[in-house]
Amino acid sequence: MNKQALDATRALCAFIAESPTANFAAHAVCRRLEAAGFTEYYEHSLPDVVLPGTCGYVMRGDSTVLAFRMPAEARGFSVLASHSDSPGFRLKSHNMQNAAGCTRLATERYGGMRMAGWFDRPLSLAGRAVVRQEGRLVCRDVRIDRDLCIIPSLAIHMDREANSGRAFNAAKDMLPVYAASVLGEDQSPEALAAQTLGVARDQVVSVDLYLYDRTPAAVLGPDDSLFAAPRIDNLMCAYGTLEGFLQARAGKNCAVYALFDHEEVGSTTSSGAASDFLERTLGWLAKAGMKCDLATVLPRSMMLSADNAHAVHPNYPEYSDANNAPHMNGGPVIKVNANRRYATDVLGVALMKEICSRAGVPVQVYENRSDLTGGSTLGSIASGRVSMLTIDMGMAQLAMHSAYETAGTADTAYLISAACAFAETAFEPDGAGVLLQ
């Protein structure tokens, strides 16, 4: 594996380590934007004028970010979109339960995960806490940075059918053991959150905490061709599109980076892709920076919705379409579906192939096996709200929605290059087709 690809993947793994939950991922993005000279703007006080050369970002709900770079005489938008959340388990409000002399935690599933992967590994809690400070309610990131709990599986001696396939009940099988004794309120997750934040317990008004896997990322194989980590879906795309956005030169379109929350639960929230956040922010940029309305620039705009794709599995190749299954380390994967669960159309396929070709990046196409229902992502949702040419794309990976996933080391650098080329590209539609610029 070449050094550039390995360095890019190790940087991705560092980003994943910073991002145990969606709010942490969004703030990790903001730190990188600020280091690159971007200025934060606020929805309630957006300026009337955005000058050429302005680089800024707007945040909503602590977990959704939209950044932009305004060129001179921008004609449209080139939007790189991804999402910050991953499937997992959310801590319930009344969360400590006594069972068999132990303390366990009550949780609820967030999104559609493969539950078996969560057994028998060190876990902890991270998310947000609302703290009462000087008459204000302040939302703060909180991460308990220690091995805190575990979901122990049932021994094979008591479950002889464990290796023959088993359904797991989230209300029974998946509750983490917190201690081998009965604990009091002074050792509750809320108390630990207060301790972590350096405030008194009675200052913590509420918490929104999730289990996160403590297993570090690893580069694998004698040739370093694989890596594994928690939350590769979709932090790989969140990171890769950000790096491409930051590396891109100013083009004829206003380059936009959009990181949405709540994709794993349908996107229909105030900070999801179905919200008005993208529409309102692009509308502001069109008016304040391009001196026109949004409807005028959308025909010259395009969006790359980046969310990982299923690689053909070496042990289960029969679950993939034999002729439309991507491989790890094969480059970006354009996702196509006849029932439009992905937004990509024939022009989008051609545009992405051309952009990747110009960047010297290999490209693949994914279509699910015709008798299996595939997943979906935010591309169709966002483009239904803000209508522009949209391409759904991702990187090929294994074990999607497991607690610990696997992908190809070369693909991180491929993704960054493709995202950079996309951010630099504009197109001009006319009666004869579209001209890439």
CSV table of C-alpha atoms in Angstrom, one decimal:
chain,number,residue,atom,x,y,z
A,1,MET,CA,0.0,0.0,0.0
A,2,ASN,CA,1.5,3.4,-1.0
A,3,LYS,CA,2.3,5.9,1.7
A,4,GLN,CA,-0.2,8.5,0.6
A,5,ALA,CA,-3.1,6.1,0.9
A,6,LEU,CA,-1.9,4.8,4.2
A,7,ASP,CA,-1.5,8.3,5.6
A,8,ALA,CA,-5.0,9.2,4.5
A,9,THR,CA,-6.5,6.2,6.1
A,10,ARG,CA,-4.6,6.8,9.4
A,11,ALA,CA,-5.9,10.4,9.4
A,12,LEU,CA,-9.4,9.0,8.9
A,13,CYS,CA,-9.0,6.7,11.8
A,14,ALA,CA,-7.9,9.6,14.0
A,15,PHE,CA,-11.1,11.4,12.9
A,16,ILE,CA,-13.2,8.4,13.8
A,17,ALA,CA,-11.5,8.2,17.3
A,18,GLU,CA,-12.5,11.9,17.8
A,19,SER,CA,-16.1,11.1,16.8
A,20,PRO,CA,-17.9,8.6,19.1
A,21,THR,CA,-21.3,10.2,18.3
A,22,ALA,CA,-22.8,12.5,15.7
A,23,ASN,CA,-22.3,15.7,17.8
A,24,PHE,CA,-18.6,14.9,18.3
A,25,ALA,CA,-18.2,14.3,14.5
A,26,ALA,CA,-19.8,17.6,13.7
A,27,HIS,CA,-17.5,19.4,16.2
A,28,ALA,CA,-14.4,17.6,14.8
A,29,VAL,CA,-15.5,18.9,11.4
A,30,CYS,CA,-15.8,22.5,12.8
A,31,ARG,CA,-12.4,22.4,14.3
A,32,ARG,CA,-10.9,21.5,10.9
A,33,LEU,CA,-12.9,24.2,9.2
A,34,GLU,CA,-11.7,26.8,11.7
A,35,ALA,CA,-8.1,25.7,11.3
A,36,ALA,CA,-8.5,26.2,7.6
A,37,GLY,CA,-9.7,29.8,8.1
A,38,PHE,CA,-13.5,29.3,8.0
A,39,THR,CA,-15.7,31.7,10.0
A,40,GLU,CA,-18.8,30.5,11.9
A,41,TYR,CA,-22.1,32.2,11.0
A,42,TYR,CA,-25.4,31.8,12.9
A,43,GLU,CA,-28.8,31.2,11.4
A,44,HIS,CA,-30.5,33.9,13.5
A,45,SER,CA,-28.0,36.6,12.2
A,46,LEU,CA,-26.8,35.8,8.7
A,47,PRO,CA,-25.3,38.8,6.9
A,48,ASP,CA,-27.0,40.4,3.9
A,49,VAL,CA,-23.8,40.3,1.8
A,50,VAL,CA,-21.4,37.4,1.3
A,51,LEU,CA,-18.3,38.7,-0.5
A,52,PRO,CA,-16.2,36.6,-3.0
A,53,GLY,CA,-13.5,34.7,-1.2
A,54,THR,CA,-15.7,34.3,1.9
A,55,CYS,CA,-15.2,30.9,3.6
A,56,GLY,CA,-17.7,30.1,6.4
A,57,TYR,CA,-20.0,27.6,8.0
A,58,VAL,CA,-23.3,27.4,9.8
A,59,MET,CA,-24.2,24.8,12.4
A,60,ARG,CA,-27.6,23.5,13.5
A,61,GLY,CA,-28.5,21.3,16.4
A,62,ASP,CA,-24.8,20.5,17.4
A,63,SER,CA,-24.6,17.7,14.8
A,64,THR,CA,-25.3,19.2,11.4
A,65,VAL,CA,-22.9,21.5,9.6
A,66,LEU,CA,-23.0,23.4,6.3
A,67,ALA,CA,-19.8,25.0,5.1
A,68,PHE,CA,-19.2,27.1,1.9
A,69,ARG,CA,-16.5,28.8,-0.1
A,70,MET,CA,-17.9,31.7,-2.2
A,71,PRO,CA,-16.0,32.3,-5.5
A,72,ALA,CA,-16.2,35.3,-7.7
A,73,GLU,CA,-19.2,35.3,-10.0
A,74,ALA,CA,-20.5,31.9,-8.8
A,75,ARG,CA,-23.1,30.4,-11.1
A,76,GLY,CA,-24.4,27.4,-9.1
A,77,PHE,CA,-23.6,25.1,-6.2
A,78,SER,CA,-21.4,22.0,-6.0
A,79,VAL,CA,-22.6,20.3,-2.8
A,80,LEU,CA,-20.7,17.5,-1.0
A,81,ALA,CA,-23.3,15.9,1.4
A,82,SER,CA,-22.8,13.1,3.9
A,83,HIS,CA,-24.1,12.2,7.4
A,84,SER,CA,-22.7,12.3,10.9
A,85,ASP,CA,-24.7,9.5,12.7
A,86,SER,CA,-24.2,5.7,12.9
A,87,PRO,CA,-26.5,3.0,14.3
A,88,GLY,CA,-26.1,2.3,18.0
A,89,PHE,CA,-27.8,2.2,21.4
A,90,ARG,CA,-29.1,5.3,23.2
A,91,LEU,CA,-29.3,5.5,27.0
A,92,LYS,CA,-32.8,5.8,28.4
A,93,SER,CA,-33.7,8.5,31.0
A,94,HIS,CA,-34.2,6.1,34.0
A,95,ASN,CA,-31.3,3.9,33.1
A,96,MET,CA,-29.9,1.9,36.0
A,97,GLN,CA,-31.5,-1.5,36.6
A,98,ASN,CA,-30.6,-4.1,39.3
A,99,ALA,CA,-30.4,-7.7,38.0
A,100,ALA,CA,-28.8,-10.7,39.7
A,101,GLY,CA,-26.8,-8.5,42.0
A,102,CYS,CA,-25.5,-6.5,39.1
A,103,THR,CA,-26.3,-3.1,37.7
A,104,ARG,CA,-27.1,-2.8,34.1
A,105,LEU,CA,-28.1,0.1,31.8
A,106,ALA,CA,-31.4,0.5,30.0
A,107,THR,CA,-30.9,1.4,26.3
A,108,GLU,CA,-32.9,1.7,23.1
A,109,ARG,CA,-31.8,1.0,19.6
A,110,TYR,CA,-30.9,3.9,17.3
A,111,GLY,CA,-31.1,3.0,13.7
A,112,GLY,CA,-30.8,-0.5,12.2
A,113,MET,CA,-27.6,-2.1,13.4
A,114,ARG,CA,-26.4,-5.7,13.4
A,115,MET,CA,-26.7,-6.4,17.1
A,116,ALA,CA,-24.4,-9.4,17.4
A,117,GLY,CA,-21.3,-7.3,16.8
A,118,TRP,CA,-22.0,-5.4,20.1
A,119,PHE,CA,-21.4,-8.4,22.3
A,120,ASP,CA,-18.3,-8.9,24.4
A,121,ARG,CA,-16.4,-5.7,23.7
A,122,PRO,CA,-15.5,-2.7,25.9
A,123,LEU,CA,-18.0,0.1,25.7
A,124,SER,CA,-18.5,3.5,27.1
A,125,LEU,CA,-20.9,6.5,26.9
A,126,ALA,CA,-20.7,9.7,24.9
A,127,GLY,CA,-23.1,12.4,23.6
A,128,ARG,CA,-24.4,15.6,25.0
A,129,ALA,CA,-25.4,17.1,28.4
A,130,VAL,CA,-27.5,20.2,29.1
A,131,VAL,CA,-25.8,22.0,32.0
A,132,ARG,CA,-27.2,24.9,34.1
A,133,GLN,CA,-24.6,27.6,34.2
A,134,GLU,CA,-25.0,31.2,35.4
A,135,GLY,CA,-28.7,31.2,34.5
A,136,ARG,CA,-28.3,29.6,31.1
A,137,LEU,CA,-28.9,26.1,29.8
A,138,VAL,CA,-25.7,25.2,28.0
A,139,CYS,CA,-25.4,22.2,25.7
A,140,ARG,CA,-22.0,20.5,26.1
A,141,ASP,CA,-20.3,17.5,24.5
A,142,VAL,CA,-19.6,14.8,27.0
A,143,ARG,CA,-17.4,11.7,26.5
A,144,ILE,CA,-16.6,9.3,29.4
A,145,ASP,CA,-13.2,8.3,28.2
A,146,ARG,CA,-12.8,4.9,30.0
A,147,ASP,CA,-13.9,1.3,29.6
A,148,LEU,CA,-17.2,1.5,31.3
A,149,CYS,CA,-19.6,-1.4,30.5
A,150,ILE,CA,-20.0,-4.5,28.4
A,151,ILE,CA,-22.8,-6.5,26.8
A,152,PRO,CA,-21.9,-10.1,27.7
A,153,SER,CA,-23.2,-12.9,25.4
A,154,LEU,CA,-24.8,-16.0,26.9
A,155,ALA,CA,-22.3,-18.9,27.2
A,156,ILE,CA,-22.5,-21.6,24.6
A,157,HIS,CA,-23.2,-24.2,27.4
A,158,MET,CA,-26.5,-22.4,28.1
A,159,ASP,CA,-27.3,-21.6,24.4
A,160,ARG,CA,-26.4,-24.6,22.3
A,161,GLU,CA,-28.1,-23.0,19.3
A,162,ALA,CA,-26.0,-19.8,19.4
A,163,ASN,CA,-24.0,-20.8,16.3
A,164,SER,CA,-27.1,-21.9,14.4
A,165,GLY,CA,-28.6,-18.5,14.1
A,166,ARG,CA,-30.4,-16.6,16.8
A,167,ALA,CA,-32.7,-13.6,17.0
A,168,PHE,CA,-31.7,-11.0,19.7
A,169,ASN,CA,-34.1,-8.9,21.7
A,170,ALA,CA,-33.0,-5.4,22.3
A,171,ALA,CA,-34.9,-5.1,25.5
A,172,LYS,CA,-33.4,-8.3,27.0
A,173,ASP,CA,-30.2,-9.5,25.3
A,174,MET,CA,-28.5,-6.2,24.5
A,175,LEU,CA,-28.5,-4.4,27.9
A,176,PRO,CA,-24.9,-3.6,29.0
A,177,VAL,CA,-23.7,-4.7,32.4
A,178,TYR,CA,-22.4,-1.6,34.3
A,179,ALA,CA,-21.2,-3.1,37.5
A,180,ALA,CA,-21.0,-6.5,39.4
A,181,SER,CA,-22.8,-4.8,42.3
A,182,VAL,CA,-25.8,-2.6,43.0
A,183,LEU,CA,-24.8,1.0,42.5
A,184,GLY,CA,-26.2,4.2,43.9
A,185,GLU,CA,-27.1,7.5,42.2
A,186,ASP,CA,-23.6,8.9,42.9
A,187,GLN,CA,-22.2,6.4,40.3
A,188,SER,CA,-24.9,6.9,37.7
A,189,PRO,CA,-24.1,7.8,34.1
A,190,GLU,CA,-25.4,11.3,34.8
A,191,ALA,CA,-23.1,11.6,37.8
A,192,LEU,CA,-20.1,10.4,35.7
A,193,ALA,CA,-21.1,12.9,33.0
A,194,ALA,CA,-21.1,15.7,35.6
A,195,GLN,CA,-17.7,14.6,36.9
A,196,THR,CA,-16.3,14.5,33.3
A,197,LEU,CA,-17.6,18.0,32.7
A,198,GLY,CA,-16.3,19.3,36.0
A,199,VAL,CA,-19.7,20.5,37.2
A,200,ALA,CA,-21.9,19.6,40.2
A,201,ARG,CA,-24.4,16.8,39.7
A,202,ASP,CA,-27.4,19.1,40.2
A,203,GLN,CA,-26.1,21.3,37.3
A,204,VAL,CA,-26.7,18.5,34.8
A,205,VAL,CA,-30.4,19.0,33.7
A,206,SER,CA,-30.5,16.3,31.1
A,207,VAL,CA,-28.3,14.0,29.0
A,208,ASP,CA,-28.4,12.4,25.6
A,209,LEU,CA,-25.9,9.6,25.8
A,210,TYR,CA,-25.0,6.7,23.5
A,211,LEU,CA,-22.9,3.6,23.8
A,212,TYR,CA,-19.8,3.7,21.8
A,213,ASP,CA,-17.3,1.0,20.9
A,214,ARG,CA,-13.9,1.5,22.6
A,215,THR,CA,-12.0,-0.8,20.2
A,216,PRO,CA,-9.3,1.2,18.4
A,217,ALA,CA,-9.1,1.3,14.6
A,218,ALA,CA,-6.6,-1.1,13.0
A,219,VAL,CA,-4.8,-1.4,9.6
A,220,LEU,CA,-4.9,-5.0,8.5
A,221,GLY,CA,-3.2,-7.4,6.1
A,222,PRO,CA,0.4,-8.2,5.2
A,223,ASP,CA,0.0,-5.5,2.5
A,224,ASP,CA,-1.9,-3.0,4.7
A,225,SER,CA,-4.8,-3.2,2.2
A,226,LEU,CA,-7.6,-3.3,4.8
A,227,PHE,CA,-8.6,-1.3,7.8
A,228,ALA,CA,-11.3,-1.8,10.4
A,229,ALA,CA,-12.9,0.6,12.9
A,230,PRO,CA,-16.2,1.5,14.5
A,231,ARG,CA,-18.5,3.9,12.5
A,232,ILE,CA,-16.8,3.6,9.1
A,233,ASP,CA,-20.3,4.1,7.8
A,234,ASN,CA,-20.5,7.0,7.5
A,235,LEU,CA,-17.6,8.8,9.0
A,236,MET,CA,-15.4,7.6,6.1
A,237,CYS,CA,-17.5,9.7,3.7
A,238,ALA,CA,-17.9,12.6,6.2
A,239,TYR,CA,-14.1,12.8,6.5
A,240,GLY,CA,-13.2,12.2,2.9
A,241,THR,CA,-15.6,14.7,1.5
A,242,LEU,CA,-14.4,17.3,4.0
A,243,GLU,CA,-10.8,16.8,3.0
A,244,GLY,CA,-11.7,17.0,-0.6
A,245,PHE,CA,-13.7,20.2,0.0
A,246,LEU,CA,-10.8,21.8,1.9
A,247,GLN,CA,-8.3,20.8,-0.7
A,248,ALA,CA,-10.4,22.0,-3.7
A,249,ARG,CA,-9.4,25.2,-5.5
A,250,ALA,CA,-12.1,27.9,-6.2
A,251,GLY,CA,-14.1,27.0,-9.2
A,252,LYS,CA,-17.1,28.5,-11.0
A,253,ASN,CA,-19.6,27.1,-8.5
A,254,CYS,CA,-19.9,27.8,-4.8
A,255,ALA,CA,-18.5,24.7,-3.2
A,256,VAL,CA,-20.6,23.5,-0.2
A,257,TYR,CA,-19.9,20.8,2.4
A,258,ALA,CA,-23.1,19.5,4.1
A,259,LEU,CA,-23.0,17.1,7.1
A,260,PHE,CA,-26.5,16.0,8.2
A,261,ASP,CA,-27.6,14.1,11.3
A,262,HIS,CA,-30.3,11.4,11.7
A,263,GLU,CA,-29.9,9.7,8.3
A,264,GLU,CA,-30.0,6.3,10.1
A,265,VAL,CA,-33.5,7.1,11.3
A,266,GLY,CA,-35.0,8.6,8.2
A,267,SER,CA,-33.6,12.2,8.1
A,268,THR,CA,-37.0,13.7,9.0
A,269,THR,CA,-35.8,15.9,11.8
A,270,SER,CA,-34.9,19.6,12.1
A,271,SER,CA,-31.2,18.7,11.5
A,272,GLY,CA,-31.8,16.0,9.0
A,273,ALA,CA,-31.6,16.1,5.2
A,274,ALA,CA,-35.4,16.4,5.0
A,275,SER,CA,-35.3,19.7,7.0
A,276,ASP,CA,-35.2,23.2,5.6
A,277,PHE,CA,-31.5,23.7,6.6
A,278,LEU,CA,-30.0,23.1,3.2
A,279,GLU,CA,-32.7,25.0,1.3
A,280,ARG,CA,-32.6,28.0,3.7
A,281,THR,CA,-28.8,28.2,3.7
A,282,LEU,CA,-28.4,27.8,-0.1
A,283,GLY,CA,-31.1,30.4,-0.5
A,284,TRP,CA,-29.2,32.8,1.7
A,285,LEU,CA,-26.0,32.2,-0.2
A,286,ALA,CA,-27.7,32.7,-3.6
A,287,LYS,CA,-29.2,36.0,-2.5
A,288,ALA,CA,-26.3,37.4,-0.4
A,289,GLY,CA,-23.4,36.0,-2.5
A,290,MET,CA,-24.7,35.5,-6.1
A,291,LYS,CA,-27.4,38.3,-6.1
A,292,CYS,CA,-30.1,36.1,-7.4
A,293,ASP,CA,-32.8,33.7,-6.1
A,294,LEU,CA,-32.2,30.0,-5.4
A,295,ALA,CA,-34.4,28.8,-8.3
A,296,THR,CA,-32.2,30.6,-10.8
A,297,VAL,CA,-29.0,28.7,-9.7
A,298,LEU,CA,-30.3,25.2,-9.0
A,299,PRO,CA,-30.4,24.2,-12.7
A,300,ARG,CA,-26.6,24.7,-12.7
A,301,SER,CA,-26.1,23.0,-9.3
A,302,MET,CA,-25.3,19.4,-8.4
A,303,MET,CA,-24.9,17.4,-5.2
A,304,LEU,CA,-22.8,14.4,-4.4
A,305,SER,CA,-24.5,12.4,-1.6
A,306,ALA,CA,-21.7,10.3,-0.1
A,307,ASP,CA,-22.7,7.3,1.9
A,308,ASN,CA,-20.9,4.0,1.9
A,309,ALA,CA,-21.8,1.0,-0.3
A,310,HIS,CA,-21.7,-2.8,0.1
A,311,ALA,CA,-18.6,-4.5,-1.2
A,312,VAL,CA,-18.9,-8.0,-2.5
A,313,HIS,CA,-18.3,-10.3,0.5
A,314,PRO,CA,-15.7,-13.0,-0.1
A,315,ASN,CA,-17.7,-15.5,2.0
A,316,TYR,CA,-21.1,-14.5,0.6
A,317,PRO,CA,-20.7,-13.4,-3.0
A,318,GLU,CA,-24.2,-14.8,-3.8
A,319,TYR,CA,-25.7,-11.8,-2.0
A,320,SER,CA,-24.4,-9.4,-4.6
A,321,ASP,CA,-25.3,-8.9,-8.2
A,322,ALA,CA,-22.5,-10.8,-10.0
A,323,ASN,CA,-22.0,-8.0,-12.6
A,324,ASN,CA,-22.7,-4.9,-10.5
A,325,ALA,CA,-20.8,-5.6,-7.2
A,326,PRO,CA,-18.0,-3.2,-6.2
A,327,HIS,CA,-14.8,-4.3,-4.5
A,328,MET,CA,-12.8,-2.7,-1.7
A,329,ASN,CA,-9.9,-0.5,-3.0
A,330,GLY,CA,-11.6,-0.2,-6.3
A,331,GLY,CA,-12.5,3.5,-5.9
A,332,PRO,CA,-15.8,5.4,-5.5
A,333,VAL,CA,-19.0,3.5,-6.0
A,334,ILE,CA,-21.8,5.1,-7.9
A,335,LYS,CA,-25.1,3.8,-6.5
A,336,VAL,CA,-28.1,3.2,-8.9
A,337,ASN,CA,-31.5,1.8,-8.2
A,338,ALA,CA,-34.5,1.4,-10.5
A,339,ASN,CA,-37.0,2.4,-7.8
A,340,ARG,CA,-35.0,5.5,-7.0
A,341,ARG,CA,-33.9,4.6,-3.5
A,342,TYR,CA,-30.8,6.3,-4.8
A,343,ALA,CA,-31.0,9.6,-6.6
A,344,THR,CA,-28.5,8.9,-9.3
A,345,ASP,CA,-29.9,9.1,-12.9
A,346,VAL,CA,-28.1,8.4,-16.2
A,347,LEU,CA,-26.7,11.9,-16.5
A,348,GLY,CA,-25.4,11.6,-12.9
A,349,VAL,CA,-23.6,8.4,-13.7
A,350,ALA,CA,-22.0,10.0,-16.7
A,351,LEU,CA,-21.0,13.2,-14.9
A,352,MET,CA,-19.4,11.3,-12.0
A,353,LYS,CA,-17.5,9.0,-14.3
A,354,GLU,CA,-16.2,12.0,-16.2
A,355,ILE,CA,-15.2,13.8,-13.0
A,356,CYS,CA,-13.4,10.8,-11.6
A,357,SER,CA,-11.7,10.2,-15.0
A,358,ARG,CA,-10.3,13.7,-15.0
A,359,ALA,CA,-9.0,13.2,-11.4
A,360,GLY,CA,-7.4,9.9,-12.3
A,361,VAL,CA,-9.6,8.0,-9.8
A,362,PRO,CA,-11.1,4.6,-10.7
A,363,VAL,CA,-14.9,4.3,-10.3
A,364,GLN,CA,-17.4,1.5,-9.8
A,365,VAL,CA,-21.1,1.0,-10.0
A,366,TYR,CA,-23.3,-0.7,-7.4
A,367,GLU,CA,-26.8,-2.1,-8.0
A,368,ASN,CA,-28.3,-4.6,-5.6
A,369,ARG,CA,-29.3,-8.1,-6.5
A,370,SER,CA,-32.8,-7.8,-8.1
A,371,ASP,CA,-34.5,-10.0,-5.6
A,372,LEU,CA,-33.0,-8.3,-2.5
A,373,THR,CA,-34.1,-4.9,-1.2
A,374,GLY,CA,-31.2,-2.5,-0.8
A,375,GLY,CA,-30.7,0.4,1.5
A,376,SER,CA,-31.3,4.0,0.9
A,377,THR,CA,-29.6,7.3,1.9
A,378,LEU,CA,-30.1,11.0,2.0
A,379,GLY,CA,-29.6,11.9,-1.7
A,380,SER,CA,-33.2,11.4,-2.8
A,381,ILE,CA,-34.5,13.1,0.4
A,382,ALA,CA,-32.3,16.2,0.1
A,383,SER,CA,-32.8,16.6,-3.6
A,384,GLY,CA,-36.5,16.3,-3.2
A,385,ARG,CA,-36.3,19.3,-0.9
A,386,VAL,CA,-33.8,21.2,-2.9
A,387,SER,CA,-34.0,20.0,-6.5
A,388,MET,CA,-30.7,19.7,-8.3
A,389,LEU,CA,-28.8,17.0,-10.1
A,390,THR,CA,-27.9,14.5,-7.4
A,391,ILE,CA,-25.5,11.5,-7.5
A,392,ASP,CA,-25.5,8.9,-4.7
A,393,MET,CA,-22.0,7.5,-4.2
A,394,GLY,CA,-20.0,5.7,-1.5
A,395,MET,CA,-17.0,3.6,-0.8
A,396,ALA,CA,-17.1,-0.2,-0.8
A,397,GLN,CA,-17.1,-1.8,2.7
A,398,LEU,CA,-17.9,-5.0,4.6
A,399,ALA,CA,-20.0,-5.5,7.7
A,400,MET,CA,-22.0,-2.3,7.3
A,401,HIS,CA,-23.9,-1.4,10.5
A,402,SER,CA,-21.9,-3.7,12.6
A,403,ALA,CA,-20.2,-2.3,15.7
A,404,TYR,CA,-16.9,-2.8,13.9
A,405,GLU,CA,-16.6,-2.5,10.2
A,406,THR,CA,-14.1,-3.2,7.4
A,407,ALA,CA,-13.0,-1.2,4.3
A,408,GLY,CA,-10.1,-0.8,1.9
A,409,THR,CA,-7.1,1.3,2.8
A,410,ALA,CA,-6.6,2.8,-0.7
A,411,ASP,CA,-10.2,4.0,-0.9
A,412,THR,CA,-9.8,6.9,1.5
A,413,ALA,CA,-7.4,8.7,-0.8
A,414,TYR,CA,-9.6,7.9,-3.8
A,415,LEU,CA,-12.5,9.4,-2.0
A,416,ILE,CA,-10.6,12.6,-1.2
A,417,SER,CA,-9.5,13.1,-4.8
A,418,ALA,CA,-12.9,12.5,-6.2
A,419,ALA,CA,-14.5,14.9,-3.7
A,420,CYS,CA,-11.9,17.5,-4.5
A,421,ALA,CA,-12.6,17.2,-8.2
A,422,PHE,CA,-16.3,17.4,-7.7
A,423,ALA,CA,-16.0,20.5,-5.6
A,424,GLU,CA,-14.0,22.2,-8.3
A,425,THR,CA,-16.4,21.2,-11.1
A,426,ALA,CA,-19.3,23.3,-12.5
A,427,PHE,CA,-21.5,22.5,-15.4
A,428,GLU,CA,-23.5,24.5,-17.9
A,429,PRO,CA,-26.7,22.9,-19.3
A,430,ASP,CA,-27.9,23.8,-22.8
A,431,GLY,CA,-30.0,22.3,-25.5
A,432,ALA,CA,-27.3,19.9,-26.6
A,433,GLY,CA,-26.4,18.5,-23.2
A,434,VAL,CA,-24.1,19.7,-20.4
A,435,LEU,CA,-20.6,21.3,-20.5
A,436,LEU,CA,-18.3,20.5,-17.6
A,437,GLN,CA,-16.2,23.5,-16.5
